[in-house]
DNA sequence: GAATACCGGACTAAAATGGTCCTATTTGAT
DNA sequence: ATCAAATAGGACCATTTTAGTCCGGTATTC
């Protein structure tokens, strides 16, 4: 459980890199692949997915490329990951197409629903500005403007949990 | 991401049912399969895994079966799930066999490590007594003794997050 | 010694994953 | 006009993971 797909990781890396570029500039896939060491074919697919999700914008033709559609602090972690994960739920019955036939008699369904909602809520407050380097927030508690919908997870990340790195 | 494997669900269901039985009694696989509607062959494998993990105890021979090895409040969610999940990390590089060759140059590794540690810590405080029915804690805030290592997730579950069920 | 019931490996079918390749189509520069 | 750069997107394949079945073996009770 927990683990994100490879494409999701690539998506996170891509957004991370695009966030470092100038806001009005676009970067080509080949360029981005060179920086990130991600296979360019895969990266191309990932960026197409991110565009469909409205996370990045694309400029076609020569000199074109990709850029973020909005500020990193306005892009949620789940926005980036969603297009590449068929399941964002802890159990099948909590997905839009709840395809578990045992759903009615299952005594695990209700507690799992609570658990599911909690996990999703935690991640909901997690924005991509926490992932752009340098991770000043990770070593010293570099503070940025705290958003309104703060959660425990995001707060913890922002304060920098150095001890968590063992 | 997030989703637990089918076997893990079966394991959770099994523990849930065993928790309702008398503490000194054991239940056979066939019996348990009848109650839970889980294929008995699969359930057998799952219970074997749980035994190896020390979560349940087994009594062989006629009249034998399975029972919990200790109190539900002393069994962590991750104890039940771990044997059936090859990955309990958000990213590959955070697993015991960190098998990502990109690990050195990856700018996503450090923030993911923090995220990973947080998620694991949240689930660490989640015990199986919160999953046994009836879910009084879910509808009315039925309070049991709060354990020492309480976490936000467990606390939220215990208080009952009815709103989370939409 | 026979029935009960756990133990555990081998095996298979299906699905998800990760990646490659190929062909449009759009756009800017020569 | 033409060509090259660069996104758009589908088809395809290899590998791994998942889910489940089957079967012989062992321990225990009656
Ligand atoms: S109904 Fe029960 S078995 Fe089915 S997906 Fe939900 S929790 Fe799992
Ligand atoms: S090193 Fe980077 S790409 Fe590799 S598993 Fe960790 S986060 Fe993912």
Coordinates of C-alpha atoms (C1' of nucleotides) and ligand atoms in Angstrom, one line a residue:
Chain A
X1 CA 0.0 0.0 0.0
X2 CA 0.9 3.7 0.0
X3 CA 3.3 3.5 -2.8
X4 CA 2.8 5.8 -5.7
X5 CA 3.3 4.6 -9.3
X6 CA 6.4 5.3 -11.2
X7 CA 4.6 7.7 -13.4
X8 CA 3.4 9.7 -10.4
X9 CA 6.9 10.0 -9.2
X10 CA 7.9 11.3 -12.6
X11 CA 5.0 13.7 -12.5
X12 CA 6.1 15.0 -9.1
X13 CA 9.7 15.4 -10.4
X14 CA 8.5 17.2 -13.5
X15 CA 6.4 19.7 -11.5
X16 CA 9.3 20.2 -9.1
X17 CA 11.6 21.1 -11.9
X18 CA 9.1 23.2 -13.8
X19 CA 8.5 25.1 -10.5
X20 CA 12.1 26.2 -10.5
X21 CA 12.0 27.5 -14.1
X22 CA 10.9 31.1 -14.9
X23 CA 7.1 31.3 -14.6
X24 CA 6.6 32.6 -18.1
X25 CA 9.1 30.2 -19.8
X26 CA 8.4 26.8 -21.1
X27 CA 10.7 23.8 -21.1
X28 CA 10.8 21.1 -23.7
X29 CA 10.4 17.4 -22.9
X30 CA 13.9 16.6 -24.2
X31 CA 15.3 19.3 -22.0
X32 CA 13.4 18.2 -19.0
X33 CA 14.4 14.6 -19.6
X34 CA 18.0 15.6 -19.7
X35 CA 17.8 17.3 -16.3
X36 CA 15.8 14.6 -14.6
X37 CA 17.3 11.5 -16.1
X38 CA 13.8 10.3 -16.9
X39 CA 13.2 8.4 -20.2
X40 CA 11.9 11.1 -22.5
X41 CA 9.1 8.9 -24.0
X42 CA 7.7 8.2 -20.6
X43 CA 8.1 11.8 -19.5
X44 CA 6.2 12.9 -22.6
X45 CA 3.3 10.8 -21.6
X46 CA 3.3 12.0 -18.1
X47 CA 3.3 15.6 -19.1
X48 CA 0.4 15.0 -21.5
X49 CA -1.5 13.6 -18.5
X50 CA -0.6 16.6 -16.4
X51 CA -1.8 18.9 -19.1
X52 CA -5.1 17.1 -19.3
X53 CA -5.4 17.5 -15.6
X54 CA -4.8 21.2 -15.9
X55 CA -1.7 21.2 -13.8
X56 CA 0.7 22.3 -16.6
X57 CA 0.2 24.2 -19.8
X58 CA 1.7 23.3 -23.2
X59 CA 3.0 25.3 -26.1
X60 CA 3.2 23.4 -29.3
X61 CA 5.6 23.8 -32.2
X62 CA 9.2 24.8 -32.3
X63 CA 10.4 26.6 -29.2
X64 CA 7.5 25.1 -27.3
X65 CA 7.3 23.1 -24.2
X66 CA 5.7 22.8 -20.8
X67 CA 5.2 25.2 -17.9
X68 CA 3.2 25.2 -14.8
X69 CA -0.4 26.3 -15.2
X70 CA -0.4 28.1 -11.8
X71 CA 1.7 28.7 -8.8
X72 CA 3.2 25.6 -7.0
X73 CA 1.4 26.6 -3.8
X74 CA -1.8 26.3 -5.7
X75 CA -1.1 22.8 -7.0
X76 CA -2.0 20.0 -4.6
X77 CA -0.1 16.9 -4.3
X78 CA -3.1 14.9 -5.3
X79 CA -3.7 17.0 -8.4
X80 CA -0.3 15.8 -9.7
X81 CA -0.7 12.2 -8.7
X82 CA -4.4 11.6 -9.5
X83 CA -4.0 11.2 -13.3
X84 CA -1.6 8.3 -12.9
X85 CA -3.3 6.5 -10.0
X86 CA -6.3 4.4 -10.8
X87 CA -7.0 4.2 -7.1
X88 CA -6.9 7.0 -4.6
X89 CA -8.7 5.0 -1.9
X90 CA -7.7 2.6 0.8
X91 CA -10.3 0.1 -0.2
X92 CA -12.1 -0.6 -3.5
X93 CA -15.6 0.2 -2.1
X94 CA -14.5 3.8 -1.5
X95 CA -13.8 4.5 -5.1
X96 CA -16.2 6.2 -7.4
X97 CA -16.9 2.8 -9.0
X98 CA -17.3 0.8 -5.8
X99 CA -16.8 -2.6 -7.4
X100 CA -16.8 -4.8 -4.3
X101 CA -19.7 -7.2 -4.3
X102 CA -19.1 -8.0 -0.7
X103 CA -19.9 -4.3 0.1
X104 CA -23.2 -4.9 1.8
X105 CA -22.3 -7.5 4.4
X106 CA -18.7 -6.3 5.0
X107 CA -18.1 -5.3 8.5
X108 CA -14.9 -3.6 7.5
X109 CA -16.5 -1.1 5.2
X110 CA -17.6 1.5 7.7
X111 CA -14.3 1.8 9.7
X112 CA -12.4 1.8 6.4
X113 CA -14.6 4.7 5.1
X114 CA -13.5 6.8 8.1
X115 CA -9.9 5.8 7.6
X116 CA -10.1 6.6 3.9
X117 CA -11.6 10.0 4.5
X118 CA -8.9 10.9 7.0
X119 CA -6.1 9.9 4.7
X120 CA -7.5 11.8 1.8
X121 CA -8.0 14.9 4.0
X122 CA -4.5 14.8 5.1
X123 CA -3.1 14.7 1.6
X124 CA -5.6 17.3 0.5
X125 CA -3.7 20.1 2.3
X126 CA -0.4 19.1 0.8
X127 CA 0.8 21.5 -1.9
X128 CA 3.6 21.3 -4.3
X129 CA 5.5 24.3 -3.0
X130 CA 6.6 22.0 -0.2
X131 CA 8.5 19.9 -2.7
X132 CA 10.6 22.5 -4.5
X133 CA 14.2 22.6 -3.6
X134 CA 16.2 23.8 -1.8
X135 CA 14.4 22.2 1.1
X136 CA 15.0 25.0 3.6
X137 CA 11.9 24.0 5.3
X138 CA 13.4 20.6 5.9
X139 CA 16.6 21.6 7.7
X140 CA 15.8 24.9 9.2
X141 CA 12.2 25.7 9.9
X142 CA 11.9 28.1 6.9
X143 CA 8.5 29.6 7.2
X144 CA 6.3 30.6 4.3
X145 CA 2.8 32.0 4.4
X146 CA 0.6 29.3 6.0
X147 CA -2.4 28.6 3.8
X148 CA -5.9 28.7 5.3
X149 CA -6.7 25.0 4.9
X150 CA -3.8 23.8 6.9
X151 CA -3.6 20.1 8.0
X152 CA -1.4 18.2 10.3
X153 CA 0.6 16.6 7.6
X154 CA 1.3 19.8 5.7
X155 CA 2.1 21.6 8.9
X156 CA 4.5 18.9 9.9
X157 CA 6.2 19.0 6.6
X158 CA 6.5 22.7 6.6
X159 CA 8.0 22.8 10.1
X160 CA 10.5 20.3 8.9
X161 CA 10.7 17.0 10.5
X162 CA 14.4 16.3 10.5
X163 CA 14.1 13.6 13.1
X164 CA 11.8 11.7 10.7
X165 CA 14.8 11.2 8.4
X166 CA 16.2 8.9 11.0
Chain B
X1 CA -1.7 4.5 -4.2
X2 CA -3.1 3.9 -0.7
X3 CA -5.0 0.8 -1.6
X4 CA -4.4 -2.3 0.5
X5 CA -4.2 -5.7 -1.2
X6 CA -7.1 -8.1 -1.2
X7 CA -5.3 -10.4 1.2
X8 CA -4.7 -7.5 3.6
X9 CA -8.5 -6.8 3.6
X10 CA -9.1 -10.5 4.4
X11 CA -6.6 -10.3 7.2
X12 CA -8.3 -7.3 8.7
X13 CA -11.7 -9.0 8.4
X14 CA -10.3 -12.1 10.0
X15 CA -8.8 -10.3 12.9
X16 CA -12.0 -8.3 13.3
X17 CA -14.1 -11.5 13.5
X18 CA -11.6 -13.3 15.8
X19 CA -11.7 -10.3 18.1
X20 CA -15.5 -10.8 18.6
X21 CA -15.0 -14.5 19.6
X22 CA -14.3 -15.6 23.1
X23 CA -10.6 -14.9 23.9
X24 CA -9.8 -18.5 24.8
X25 CA -11.7 -20.1 22.0
X26 CA -10.4 -20.8 18.5
X27 CA -12.3 -20.7 15.3
X28 CA -11.7 -23.0 12.3
X29 CA -11.0 -21.6 8.9
X30 CA -14.1 -23.2 7.4
X31 CA -16.1 -21.6 10.1
X32 CA -14.6 -18.2 9.6
X33 CA -14.9 -18.5 5.9
X34 CA -18.6 -19.1 6.3
X35 CA -19.1 -16.0 8.4
X36 CA -17.0 -13.7 6.3
X37 CA -17.8 -15.0 2.8
X38 CA -14.1 -15.2 2.0
X39 CA -12.9 -18.1 -0.1
X40 CA -11.6 -20.6 2.5
X41 CA -8.5 -21.4 0.6
X42 CA -7.4 -17.8 0.5
X43 CA -8.4 -17.3 4.0
X44 CA -6.3 -20.2 5.1
X45 CA -3.3 -18.7 3.5
X46 CA -4.0 -15.3 5.1
X47 CA -4.3 -16.8 8.5
X48 CA -1.1 -18.7 8.1
X49 CA 0.6 -15.4 7.3
X50 CA -0.9 -13.8 10.3
X51 CA 0.4 -16.7 12.4
X52 CA 3.9 -16.2 11.1
X53 CA 3.6 -12.6 12.0
X54 CA 2.6 -13.5 15.5
X55 CA -0.8 -11.8 15.3
X56 CA -2.9 -15.0 15.7
X57 CA -2.2 -18.3 17.3
X58 CA -3.2 -21.6 15.8
X59 CA -4.3 -24.9 17.3
X60 CA -3.9 -27.9 15.1
X61 CA -5.9 -31.1 14.9
X62 CA -9.5 -31.8 15.4
X63 CA -11.4 -29.0 17.2
X64 CA -8.6 -26.6 16.4
X65 CA -8.6 -23.3 14.7
X66 CA -7.3 -19.8 15.1
X67 CA -7.5 -17.2 17.8
X68 CA -5.9 -13.8 18.4
X69 CA -2.5 -13.9 20.0
X70 CA -3.2 -10.9 22.1
X71 CA -5.7 -8.2 22.8
X72 CA -7.0 -6.2 19.8
X73 CA -5.9 -3.0 21.4
X74 CA -2.4 -4.5 21.3
X75 CA -2.5 -5.4 17.6
X76 CA -1.5 -2.6 15.3
X77 CA -3.1 -2.1 11.9
X78 CA 0.3 -2.4 10.3
X79 CA 1.0 -5.7 12.1
X80 CA -2.0 -7.2 10.3
X81 CA -1.3 -5.7 6.9
X82 CA 2.5 -6.0 6.7
X83 CA 2.7 -9.7 5.8
X84 CA 0.6 -9.1 2.7
X85 CA 2.1 -5.9 1.5
X86 CA 5.5 -6.0 -0.2
X87 CA 5.7 -2.2 0.1
X88 CA 4.8 -0.1 3.1
X89 CA 6.6 2.9 1.7
X90 CA 5.4 5.8 -0.4
X91 CA 8.4 5.5 -2.7
X92 CA 10.8 2.7 -3.5
X93 CA 13.9 4.3 -2.1
X94 CA 12.3 4.3 1.4
X95 CA 12.0 0.5 1.6
X96 CA 14.6 -1.7 3.3
X97 CA 15.8 -2.7 -0.2
X98 CA 16.0 0.7 -1.7
X99 CA 16.2 -0.4 -5.3
X100 CA 16.0 2.9 -7.1
X101 CA 19.1 3.6 -9.1
X102 CA 18.2 7.3 -9.5
X103 CA 18.3 7.6 -5.7
X104 CA 21.5 9.7 -5.6
X105 CA 20.5 12.5 -7.9
X106 CA 16.8 12.5 -7.2
X107 CA 15.5 15.8 -5.9
X108 CA 12.3 14.2 -4.8
X109 CA 14.0 11.7 -2.4
X110 CA 14.3 13.9 0.7
X111 CA 10.9 15.5 0.7
X112 CA 9.4 12.0 0.1
X113 CA 11.4 10.6 3.0
X114 CA 9.7 13.1 5.3
X115 CA 6.3 12.3 3.8
X116 CA 6.9 8.6 4.2
X117 CA 7.9 8.9 7.8
X118 CA 4.9 10.9 8.6
X119 CA 2.5 8.5 7.0
X120 CA 4.0 5.5 8.7
X121 CA 3.9 7.3 12.0
X122 CA 0.2 8.1 11.6
X123 CA -0.6 4.4 11.0
X124 CA 1.7 3.2 13.7
X125 CA -0.7 4.4 16.4
X126 CA -3.7 2.7 14.8
X127 CA -4.8 -0.4 16.7
X128 CA -7.3 -3.1 15.7
X129 CA -9.7 -2.4 18.6
X130 CA -10.9 0.6 16.6
X131 CA -12.1 -1.8 13.9
X132 CA -14.2 -4.3 15.9
X133 CA -17.9 -3.8 15.7
X134 CA -20.2 -2.4 16.8
X135 CA -18.7 0.9 15.9
X136 CA -20.0 2.8 18.8
X137 CA -17.0 5.1 18.5
X138 CA -18.2 5.9 15.0
X139 CA -21.6 7.2 15.7
X140 CA -21.5 8.4 19.3
X141 CA -18.2 9.4 20.6
X142 CA -17.8 6.2 22.7
X143 CA -14.6 6.6 24.6
X144 CA -12.2 3.8 25.6
X145 CA -8.9 4.2 27.4
X146 CA -6.6 6.3 25.3
X147 CA -3.3 4.6 24.7
X148 CA -0.1 6.4 25.5
X149 CA 1.2 6.7 22.0
X150 CA -1.7 8.4 20.5
X151 CA -1.6 10.0 17.1
X152 CA -3.8 12.3 15.2
X153 CA -5.2 9.6 13.0
X154 CA -6.1 7.2 15.8
X155 CA -7.6 10.1 17.9
X156 CA -9.7 11.1 15.0
X157 CA -11.0 7.6 14.4
X158 CA -11.7 7.1 18.1
X159 CA -13.7 10.3 18.4
X160 CA -15.7 9.2 15.4
X161 CA -15.6 11.3 12.3
X162 CA -19.2 10.9 11.2
X163 CA -18.9 13.8 8.8
X164 CA -16.2 12.0 7.0
X165 CA -18.7 9.4 5.9
X166 CA -20.4 12.2 3.9
Chain C
dG1 C1' -6.8 -45.4 13.0
dA2 C1' -9.9 -42.3 11.1
dA3 C1' -11.6 -37.7 10.9
dT4 C1' -10.4 -32.9 11.7
dA5 C1' -7.9 -29.1 10.7
dC6 C1' -3.5 -26.5 10.2
dC7 C1' 1.0 -26.2 7.1
dG8 C1' 3.0 -24.8 3.0
dG9 C1' 4.6 -25.2 -1.6
dA10 C1' 3.5 -25.4 -6.7
dC11 C1' 0.9 -23.8 -10.1
dT12 C1' -2.2 -20.8 -13.2
dA13 C1' -5.0 -17.0 -15.0
dA14 C1' -5.7 -12.3 -15.1
dA15 C1' -4.5 -7.7 -14.4
dA16 C1' -1.5 -3.9 -13.6
dT17 C1' 2.8 -1.8 -14.5
dG18 C1' 6.5 0.3 -17.1
dG19 C1' 8.3 1.2 -21.1
dT20 C1' 8.9 1.4 -26.5
dC21 C1' 7.6 2.8 -31.0
dC22 C1' 5.3 5.0 -34.5
dT23 C1' 2.4 8.5 -36.6
dA24 C1' -0.1 12.7 -36.7
dT25 C1' -0.4 17.8 -36.0
dT26 C1' 1.0 22.3 -34.8
dT27 C1' 4.3 26.0 -35.0
dG28 C1' 8.5 28.9 -35.8
dA29 C1' 12.4 29.8 -38.5
dT30 C1' 14.9 29.7 -42.9
Chain D
dA1 C1' 7.0 27.0 -49.3
dT2 C1' 9.8 24.0 -46.7
dC3 C1' 11.8 22.0 -42.9
dA4 C1' 12.7 21.1 -38.2
dA5 C1' 11.1 21.3 -33.5
dA6 C1' 8.0 19.9 -30.4
dT7 C1' 3.5 18.3 -28.5
dA8 C1' -0.6 14.7 -29.1
dG9 C1' -1.9 10.3 -28.7
dG10 C1' -2.6 5.6 -29.9
dA11 C1' -0.8 0.8 -30.4
dC12 C1' 2.0 -2.5 -28.7
dC13 C1' 4.9 -5.5 -25.7
dA14 C1' 7.6 -7.5 -21.6
dT15 C1' 7.6 -8.0 -17.0
dT16 C1' 5.7 -8.1 -12.6
dT17 C1' 2.2 -8.4 -9.3
dT18 C1' -2.1 -10.0 -7.9
dA19 C1' -5.7 -13.4 -6.8
dG20 C1' -6.9 -17.7 -6.6
dT21 C1' -6.7 -23.0 -6.9
dC22 C1' -4.9 -27.4 -5.9
dC23 C1' -2.6 -30.9 -3.6
dG24 C1' 0.2 -33.6 -0.5
dG25 C1' 1.9 -33.4 4.4
dT26 C1' 1.5 -33.2 9.5
dA27 C1' -0.4 -32.8 14.0
dT28 C1' -4.3 -33.7 17.2
dT29 C1' -8.5 -35.4 19.0
dC30 C1' -11.8 -39.0 19.5
Ligands
LIG1 S1 -16.7 -3.8 1.2 FE1 -15.2 -4.7 2.6 S2 -14.1 -6.2 1.3 FE2 -15.2 -4.9 -0.2 S3 -13.7 -3.2 -0.6 FE3 -14.9 -2.5 1.1 S4 -13.8 -3.1 2.9 FE4 -12.9 -4.3 1.2
LIG2 S1 15.1 8.2 -5.5 FE1 13.5 9.5 -6.4 S2 12.7 8.4 -8.2 FE2 13.9 6.9 -6.9 S3 12.2 6.0 -5.5 FE3 13.1 7.7 -4.4 S4 11.8 9.5 -4.9 FE4 11.4 7.9 -6.5

